[in-house]
PDB file of C-alpha atoms in Angstrom:
ATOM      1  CA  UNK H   1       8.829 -27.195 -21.786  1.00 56.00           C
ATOM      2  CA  UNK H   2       9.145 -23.430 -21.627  1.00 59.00           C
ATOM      3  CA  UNK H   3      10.032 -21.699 -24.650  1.00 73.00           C
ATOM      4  CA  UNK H   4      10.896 -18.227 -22.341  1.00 75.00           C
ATOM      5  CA  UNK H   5      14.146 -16.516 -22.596  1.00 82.00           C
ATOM      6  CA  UNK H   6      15.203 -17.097 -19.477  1.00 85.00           C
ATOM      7  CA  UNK H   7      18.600 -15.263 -18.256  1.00 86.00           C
ATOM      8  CA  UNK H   8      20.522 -15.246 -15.043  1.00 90.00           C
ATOM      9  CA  UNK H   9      22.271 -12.424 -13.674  1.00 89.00           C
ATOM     10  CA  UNK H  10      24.294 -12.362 -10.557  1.00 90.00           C
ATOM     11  CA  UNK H  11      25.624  -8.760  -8.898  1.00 91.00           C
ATOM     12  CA  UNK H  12      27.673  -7.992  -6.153  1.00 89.00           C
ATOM     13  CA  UNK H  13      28.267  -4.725  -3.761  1.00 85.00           C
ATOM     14  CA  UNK H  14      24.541  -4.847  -2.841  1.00 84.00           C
ATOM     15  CA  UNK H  15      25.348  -4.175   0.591  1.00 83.00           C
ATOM     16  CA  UNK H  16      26.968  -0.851   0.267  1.00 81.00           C
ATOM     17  CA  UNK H  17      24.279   0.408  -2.476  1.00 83.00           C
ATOM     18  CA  UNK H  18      23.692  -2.043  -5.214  1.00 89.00           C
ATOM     19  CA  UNK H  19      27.021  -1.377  -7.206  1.00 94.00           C
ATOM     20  CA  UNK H  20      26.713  -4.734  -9.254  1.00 93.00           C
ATOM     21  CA  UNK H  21      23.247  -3.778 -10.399  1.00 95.00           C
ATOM     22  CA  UNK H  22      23.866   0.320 -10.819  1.00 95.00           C
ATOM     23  CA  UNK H  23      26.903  -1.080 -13.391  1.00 95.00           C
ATOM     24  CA  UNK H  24      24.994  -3.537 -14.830  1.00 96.00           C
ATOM     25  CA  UNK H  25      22.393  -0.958 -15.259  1.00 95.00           C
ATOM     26  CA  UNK H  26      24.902   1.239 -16.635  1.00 95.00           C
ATOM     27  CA  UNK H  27      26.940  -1.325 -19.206  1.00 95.00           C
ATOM     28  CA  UNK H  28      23.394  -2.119 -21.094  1.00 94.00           C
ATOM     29  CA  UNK H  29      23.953  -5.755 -19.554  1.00 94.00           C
ATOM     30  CA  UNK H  30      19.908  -6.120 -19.434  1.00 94.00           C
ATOM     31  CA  UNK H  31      17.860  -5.734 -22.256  1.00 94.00           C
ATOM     32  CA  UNK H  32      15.670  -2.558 -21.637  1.00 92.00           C
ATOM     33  CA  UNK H  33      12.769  -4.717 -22.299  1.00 93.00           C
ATOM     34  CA  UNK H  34      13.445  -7.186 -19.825  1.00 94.00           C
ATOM     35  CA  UNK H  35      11.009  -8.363 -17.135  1.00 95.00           C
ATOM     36  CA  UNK H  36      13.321  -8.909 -13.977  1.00 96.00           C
ATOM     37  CA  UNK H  37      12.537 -11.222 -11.047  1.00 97.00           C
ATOM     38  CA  UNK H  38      14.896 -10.663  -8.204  1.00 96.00           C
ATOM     39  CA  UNK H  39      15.612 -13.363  -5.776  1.00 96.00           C
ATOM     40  CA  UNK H  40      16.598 -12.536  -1.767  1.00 94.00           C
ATOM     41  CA  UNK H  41      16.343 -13.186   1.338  1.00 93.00           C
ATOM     42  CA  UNK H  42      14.518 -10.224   3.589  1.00 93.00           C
ATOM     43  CA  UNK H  43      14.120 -10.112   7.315  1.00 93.00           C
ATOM     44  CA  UNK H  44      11.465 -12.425   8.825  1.00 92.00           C
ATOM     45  CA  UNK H  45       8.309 -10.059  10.836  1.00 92.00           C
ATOM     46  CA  UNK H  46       5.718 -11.823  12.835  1.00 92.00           C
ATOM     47  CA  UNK H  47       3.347 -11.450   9.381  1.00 94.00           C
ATOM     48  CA  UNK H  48       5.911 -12.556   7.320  1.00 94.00           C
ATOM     49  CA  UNK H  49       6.957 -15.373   8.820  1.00 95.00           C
ATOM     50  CA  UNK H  50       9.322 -18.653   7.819  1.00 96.00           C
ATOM     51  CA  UNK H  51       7.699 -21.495   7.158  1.00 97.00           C
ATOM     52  CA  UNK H  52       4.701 -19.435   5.885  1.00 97.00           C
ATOM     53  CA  UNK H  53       5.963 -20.044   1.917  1.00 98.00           C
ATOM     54  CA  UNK H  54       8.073 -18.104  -0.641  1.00 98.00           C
ATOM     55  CA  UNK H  55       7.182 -14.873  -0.803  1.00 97.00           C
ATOM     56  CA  UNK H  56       6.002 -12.564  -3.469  1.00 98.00           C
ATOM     57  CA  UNK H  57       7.065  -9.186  -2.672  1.00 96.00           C
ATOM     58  CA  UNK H  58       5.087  -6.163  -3.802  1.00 96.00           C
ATOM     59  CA  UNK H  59       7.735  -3.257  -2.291  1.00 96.00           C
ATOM     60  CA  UNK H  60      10.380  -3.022  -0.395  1.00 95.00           C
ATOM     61  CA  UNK H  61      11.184   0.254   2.446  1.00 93.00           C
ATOM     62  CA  UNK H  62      12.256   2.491  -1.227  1.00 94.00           C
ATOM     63  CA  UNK H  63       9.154   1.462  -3.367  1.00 95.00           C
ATOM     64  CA  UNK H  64       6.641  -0.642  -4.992  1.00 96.00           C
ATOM     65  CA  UNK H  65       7.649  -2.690  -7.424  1.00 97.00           C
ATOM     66  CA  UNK H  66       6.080  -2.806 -11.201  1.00 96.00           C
ATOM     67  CA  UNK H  67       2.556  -3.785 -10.427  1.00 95.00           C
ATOM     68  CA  UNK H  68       1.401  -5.790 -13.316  1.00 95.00           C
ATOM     69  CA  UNK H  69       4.613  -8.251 -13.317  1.00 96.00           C
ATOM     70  CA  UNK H  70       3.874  -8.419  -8.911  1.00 97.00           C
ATOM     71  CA  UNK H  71       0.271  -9.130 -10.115  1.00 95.00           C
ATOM     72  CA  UNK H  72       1.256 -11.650 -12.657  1.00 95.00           C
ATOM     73  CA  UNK H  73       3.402 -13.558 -10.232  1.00 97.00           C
ATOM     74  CA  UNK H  74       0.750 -12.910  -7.348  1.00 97.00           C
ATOM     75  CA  UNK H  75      -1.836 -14.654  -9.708  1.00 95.00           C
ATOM     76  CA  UNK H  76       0.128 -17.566 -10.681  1.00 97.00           C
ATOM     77  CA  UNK H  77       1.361 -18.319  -7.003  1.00 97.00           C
ATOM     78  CA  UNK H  78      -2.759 -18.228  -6.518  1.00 96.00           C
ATOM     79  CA  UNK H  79      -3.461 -20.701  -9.001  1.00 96.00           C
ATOM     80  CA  UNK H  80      -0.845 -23.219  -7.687  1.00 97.00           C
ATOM     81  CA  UNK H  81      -2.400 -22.723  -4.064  1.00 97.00           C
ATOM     82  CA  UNK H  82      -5.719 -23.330  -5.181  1.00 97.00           C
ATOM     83  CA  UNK H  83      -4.712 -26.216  -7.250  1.00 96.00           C
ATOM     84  CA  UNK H  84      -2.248 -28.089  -4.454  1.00 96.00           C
ATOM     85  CA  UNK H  85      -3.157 -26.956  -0.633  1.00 95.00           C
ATOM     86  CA  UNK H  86       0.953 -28.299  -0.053  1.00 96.00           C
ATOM     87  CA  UNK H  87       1.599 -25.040  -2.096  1.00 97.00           C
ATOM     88  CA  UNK H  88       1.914 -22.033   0.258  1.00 97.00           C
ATOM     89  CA  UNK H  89       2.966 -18.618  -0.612  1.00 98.00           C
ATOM     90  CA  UNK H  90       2.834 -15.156   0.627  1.00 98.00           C
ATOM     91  CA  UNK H  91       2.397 -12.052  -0.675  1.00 97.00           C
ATOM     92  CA  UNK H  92       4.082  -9.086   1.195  1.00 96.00           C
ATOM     93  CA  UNK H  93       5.195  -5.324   1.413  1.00 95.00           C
ATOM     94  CA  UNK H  94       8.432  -6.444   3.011  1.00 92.00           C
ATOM     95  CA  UNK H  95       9.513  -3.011   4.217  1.00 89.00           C
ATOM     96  CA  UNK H  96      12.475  -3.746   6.159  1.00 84.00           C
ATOM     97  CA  UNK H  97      15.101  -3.019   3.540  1.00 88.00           C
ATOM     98  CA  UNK H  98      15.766  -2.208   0.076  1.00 93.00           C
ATOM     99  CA  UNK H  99      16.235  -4.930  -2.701  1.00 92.00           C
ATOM    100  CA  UNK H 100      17.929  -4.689  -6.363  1.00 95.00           C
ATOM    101  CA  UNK H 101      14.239  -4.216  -7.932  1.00 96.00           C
ATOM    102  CA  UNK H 102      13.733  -0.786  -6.636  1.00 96.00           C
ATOM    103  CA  UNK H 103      17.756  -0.218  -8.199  1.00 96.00           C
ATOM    104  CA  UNK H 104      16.511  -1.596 -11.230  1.00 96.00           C
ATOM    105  CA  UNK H 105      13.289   0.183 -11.625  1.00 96.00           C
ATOM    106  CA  UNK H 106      15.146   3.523 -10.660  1.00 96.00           C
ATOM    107  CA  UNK H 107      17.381   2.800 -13.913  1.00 96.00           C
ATOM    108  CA  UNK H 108      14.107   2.275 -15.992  1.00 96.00           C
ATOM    109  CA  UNK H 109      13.506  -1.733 -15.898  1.00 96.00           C
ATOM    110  CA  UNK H 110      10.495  -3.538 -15.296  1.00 96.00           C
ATOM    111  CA  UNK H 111      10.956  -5.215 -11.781  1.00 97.00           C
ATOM    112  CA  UNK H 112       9.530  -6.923  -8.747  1.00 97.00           C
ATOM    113  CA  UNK H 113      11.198  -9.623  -6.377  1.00 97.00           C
ATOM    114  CA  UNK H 114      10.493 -13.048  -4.617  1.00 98.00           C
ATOM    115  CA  UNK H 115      11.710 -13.673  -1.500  1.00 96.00           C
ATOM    116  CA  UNK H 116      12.879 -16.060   1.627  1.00 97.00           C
ATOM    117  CA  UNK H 117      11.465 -15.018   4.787  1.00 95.00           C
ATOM    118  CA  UNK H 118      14.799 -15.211   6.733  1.00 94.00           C
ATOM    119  CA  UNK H 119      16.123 -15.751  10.583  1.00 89.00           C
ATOM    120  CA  UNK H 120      18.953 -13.505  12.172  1.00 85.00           C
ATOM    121  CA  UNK H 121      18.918 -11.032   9.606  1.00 82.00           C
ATOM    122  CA  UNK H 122      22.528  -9.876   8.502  1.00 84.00           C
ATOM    123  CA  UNK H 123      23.568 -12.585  10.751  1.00 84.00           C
ATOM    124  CA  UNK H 124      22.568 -11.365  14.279  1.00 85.00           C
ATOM    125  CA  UNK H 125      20.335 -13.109  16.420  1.00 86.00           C
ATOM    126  CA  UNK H 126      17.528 -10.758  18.034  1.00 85.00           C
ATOM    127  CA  UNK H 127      16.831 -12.810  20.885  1.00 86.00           C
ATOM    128  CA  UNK H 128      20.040 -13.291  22.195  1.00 89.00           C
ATOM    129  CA  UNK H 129      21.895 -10.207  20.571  1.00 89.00           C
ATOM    130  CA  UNK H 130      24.548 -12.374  19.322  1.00 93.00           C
ATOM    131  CA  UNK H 131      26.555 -13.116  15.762  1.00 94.00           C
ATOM    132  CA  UNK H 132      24.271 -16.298  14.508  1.00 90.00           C
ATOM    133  CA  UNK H 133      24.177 -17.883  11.020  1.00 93.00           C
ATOM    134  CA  UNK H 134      21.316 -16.739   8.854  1.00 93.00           C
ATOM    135  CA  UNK H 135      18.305 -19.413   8.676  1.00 94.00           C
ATOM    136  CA  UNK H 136      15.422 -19.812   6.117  1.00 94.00           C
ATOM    137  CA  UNK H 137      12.616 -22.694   5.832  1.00 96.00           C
ATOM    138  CA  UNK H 138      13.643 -25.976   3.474  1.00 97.00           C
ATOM    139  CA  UNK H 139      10.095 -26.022   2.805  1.00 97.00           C
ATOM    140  CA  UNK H 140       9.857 -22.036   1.824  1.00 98.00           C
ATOM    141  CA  UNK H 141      13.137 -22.985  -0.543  1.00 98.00           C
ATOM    142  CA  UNK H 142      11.467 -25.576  -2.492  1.00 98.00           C
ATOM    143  CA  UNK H 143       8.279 -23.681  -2.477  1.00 98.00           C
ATOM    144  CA  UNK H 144      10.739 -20.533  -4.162  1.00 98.00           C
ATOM    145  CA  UNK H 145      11.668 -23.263  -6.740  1.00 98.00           C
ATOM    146  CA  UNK H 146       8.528 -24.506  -7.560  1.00 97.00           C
ATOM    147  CA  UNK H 147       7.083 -20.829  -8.084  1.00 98.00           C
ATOM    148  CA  UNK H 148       9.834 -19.964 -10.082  1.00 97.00           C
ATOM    149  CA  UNK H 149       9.232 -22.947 -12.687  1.00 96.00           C
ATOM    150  CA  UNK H 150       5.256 -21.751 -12.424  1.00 96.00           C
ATOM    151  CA  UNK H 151       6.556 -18.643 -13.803  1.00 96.00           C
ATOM    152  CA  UNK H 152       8.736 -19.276 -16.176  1.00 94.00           C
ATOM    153  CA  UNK H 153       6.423 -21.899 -17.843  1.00 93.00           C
ATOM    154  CA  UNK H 154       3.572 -19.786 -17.311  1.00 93.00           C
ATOM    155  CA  UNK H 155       3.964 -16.261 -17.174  1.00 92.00           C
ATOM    156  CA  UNK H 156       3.575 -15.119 -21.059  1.00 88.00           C
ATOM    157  CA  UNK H 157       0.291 -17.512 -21.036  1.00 86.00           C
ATOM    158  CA  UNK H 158      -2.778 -15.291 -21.113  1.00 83.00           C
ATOM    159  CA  UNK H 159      -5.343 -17.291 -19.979  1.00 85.00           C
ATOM    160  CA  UNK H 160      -2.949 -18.420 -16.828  1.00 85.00           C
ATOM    161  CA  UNK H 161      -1.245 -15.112 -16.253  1.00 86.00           C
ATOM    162  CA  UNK H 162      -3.254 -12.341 -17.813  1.00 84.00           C
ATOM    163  CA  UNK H 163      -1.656  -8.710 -17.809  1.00 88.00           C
ATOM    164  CA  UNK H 164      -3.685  -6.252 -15.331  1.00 89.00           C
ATOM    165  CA  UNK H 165      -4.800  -3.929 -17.627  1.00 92.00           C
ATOM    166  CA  UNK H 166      -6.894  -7.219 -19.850  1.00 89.00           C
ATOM    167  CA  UNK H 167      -8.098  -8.133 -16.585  1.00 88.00           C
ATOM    168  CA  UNK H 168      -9.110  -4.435 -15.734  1.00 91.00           C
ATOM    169  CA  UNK H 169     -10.510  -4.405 -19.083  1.00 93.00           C
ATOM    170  CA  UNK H 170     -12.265  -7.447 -18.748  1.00 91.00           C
ATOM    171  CA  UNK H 171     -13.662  -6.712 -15.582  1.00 92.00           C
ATOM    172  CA  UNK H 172     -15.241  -3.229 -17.294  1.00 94.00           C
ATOM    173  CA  UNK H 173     -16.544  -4.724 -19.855  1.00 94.00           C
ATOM    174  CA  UNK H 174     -18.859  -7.368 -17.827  1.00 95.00           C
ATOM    175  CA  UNK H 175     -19.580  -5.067 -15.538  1.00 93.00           C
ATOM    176  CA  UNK H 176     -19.616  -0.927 -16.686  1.00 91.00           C
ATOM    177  CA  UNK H 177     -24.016  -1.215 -17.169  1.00 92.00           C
ATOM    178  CA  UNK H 178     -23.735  -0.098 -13.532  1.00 91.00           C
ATOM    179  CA  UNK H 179     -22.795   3.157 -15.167  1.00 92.00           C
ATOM    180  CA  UNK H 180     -25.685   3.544 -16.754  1.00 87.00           C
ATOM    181  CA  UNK H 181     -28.237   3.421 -14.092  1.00 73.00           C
TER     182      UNK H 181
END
């Protein structure tokens, strides 16, 4: 059982330039010191593809998203791959569009996103240049909500999710004698 402070928040308007997250941004509706994952779904590439897992995304076409909360995720998707080969995840510069994180880390938060790999982006089929309905991967679903209850249950747990700078630090410590030579 997770004792996290785990809060939903859904916007609208992203679309036409993330309105629902500029106001909530605006109206204090997220505590400043809030660690926000957003969910999407971002266009499908040839390296990105459905069926390949959830995917942790480290920027979008705007920016990169807070690195030690992308590496915290990144790590714990890891650990559940290495510990069940059914797990599969990706992690991916998905620079096809922009998602709330880079709105929210432009307003000051701490932000990076997970994502669905998706088919017919915005609805239009590329092969046949026809109106089709959006399509994502069952499997790549579940896989989004498993990873999201390895986060939440693990992500404030050291020794599971470590912040980059200890592991930086960690690293230097075992290993700065090659300094001295």
């Amino acid at each position: 059982t997770s004792k996290a402070d785990v809060r939903l928040l859904f916007t609208r308007a992203e679309e036409i330039g993330f309105l629902g997250t500029i106001a909530a941004c605006k109206a204090g509706t997220i505590p400043k010191n809030a660690r926000l994952i957003c969910l999407e779904n971002s266009k499908s590439y040839a390296e990105s593809p459905i069926g390949g897992g959830p995917i942790v995304r480290v920027g979008d076409a705007t920016s990169t998203f807070d690195s030690d909360l992308t590496f915290r995720c990144s790590r714990l998707a890891m650990q559940a791959a290495q510990k069940d080969k059914s797990f599969r995840y990706q992690r991916k510069l998905m620079a096809g569009g922009t998602c709330e994180a880079s709105a929210f880390q432009a307003y000051g938060y701490i932000a990076t996103c997970l994502c669905l790999p998706l088919g017919n982006y915005h609805n239009m089929n590329e092969t046949t240049s026809r109106i089709d309905s959006e399509i994502i991967s069952i499997d790549d679903f579940d896989g989004l909500v498993r990873l999201l209850g390895i986060i939440v249950n693990n992500l404030d747990d050291p020794k599971a999710s470590p912040a980059l700078l200890d592991r930086l630090e960690d690293l230097f410590a075992k290993r700065k004698h090659v300094l001295d030579e």
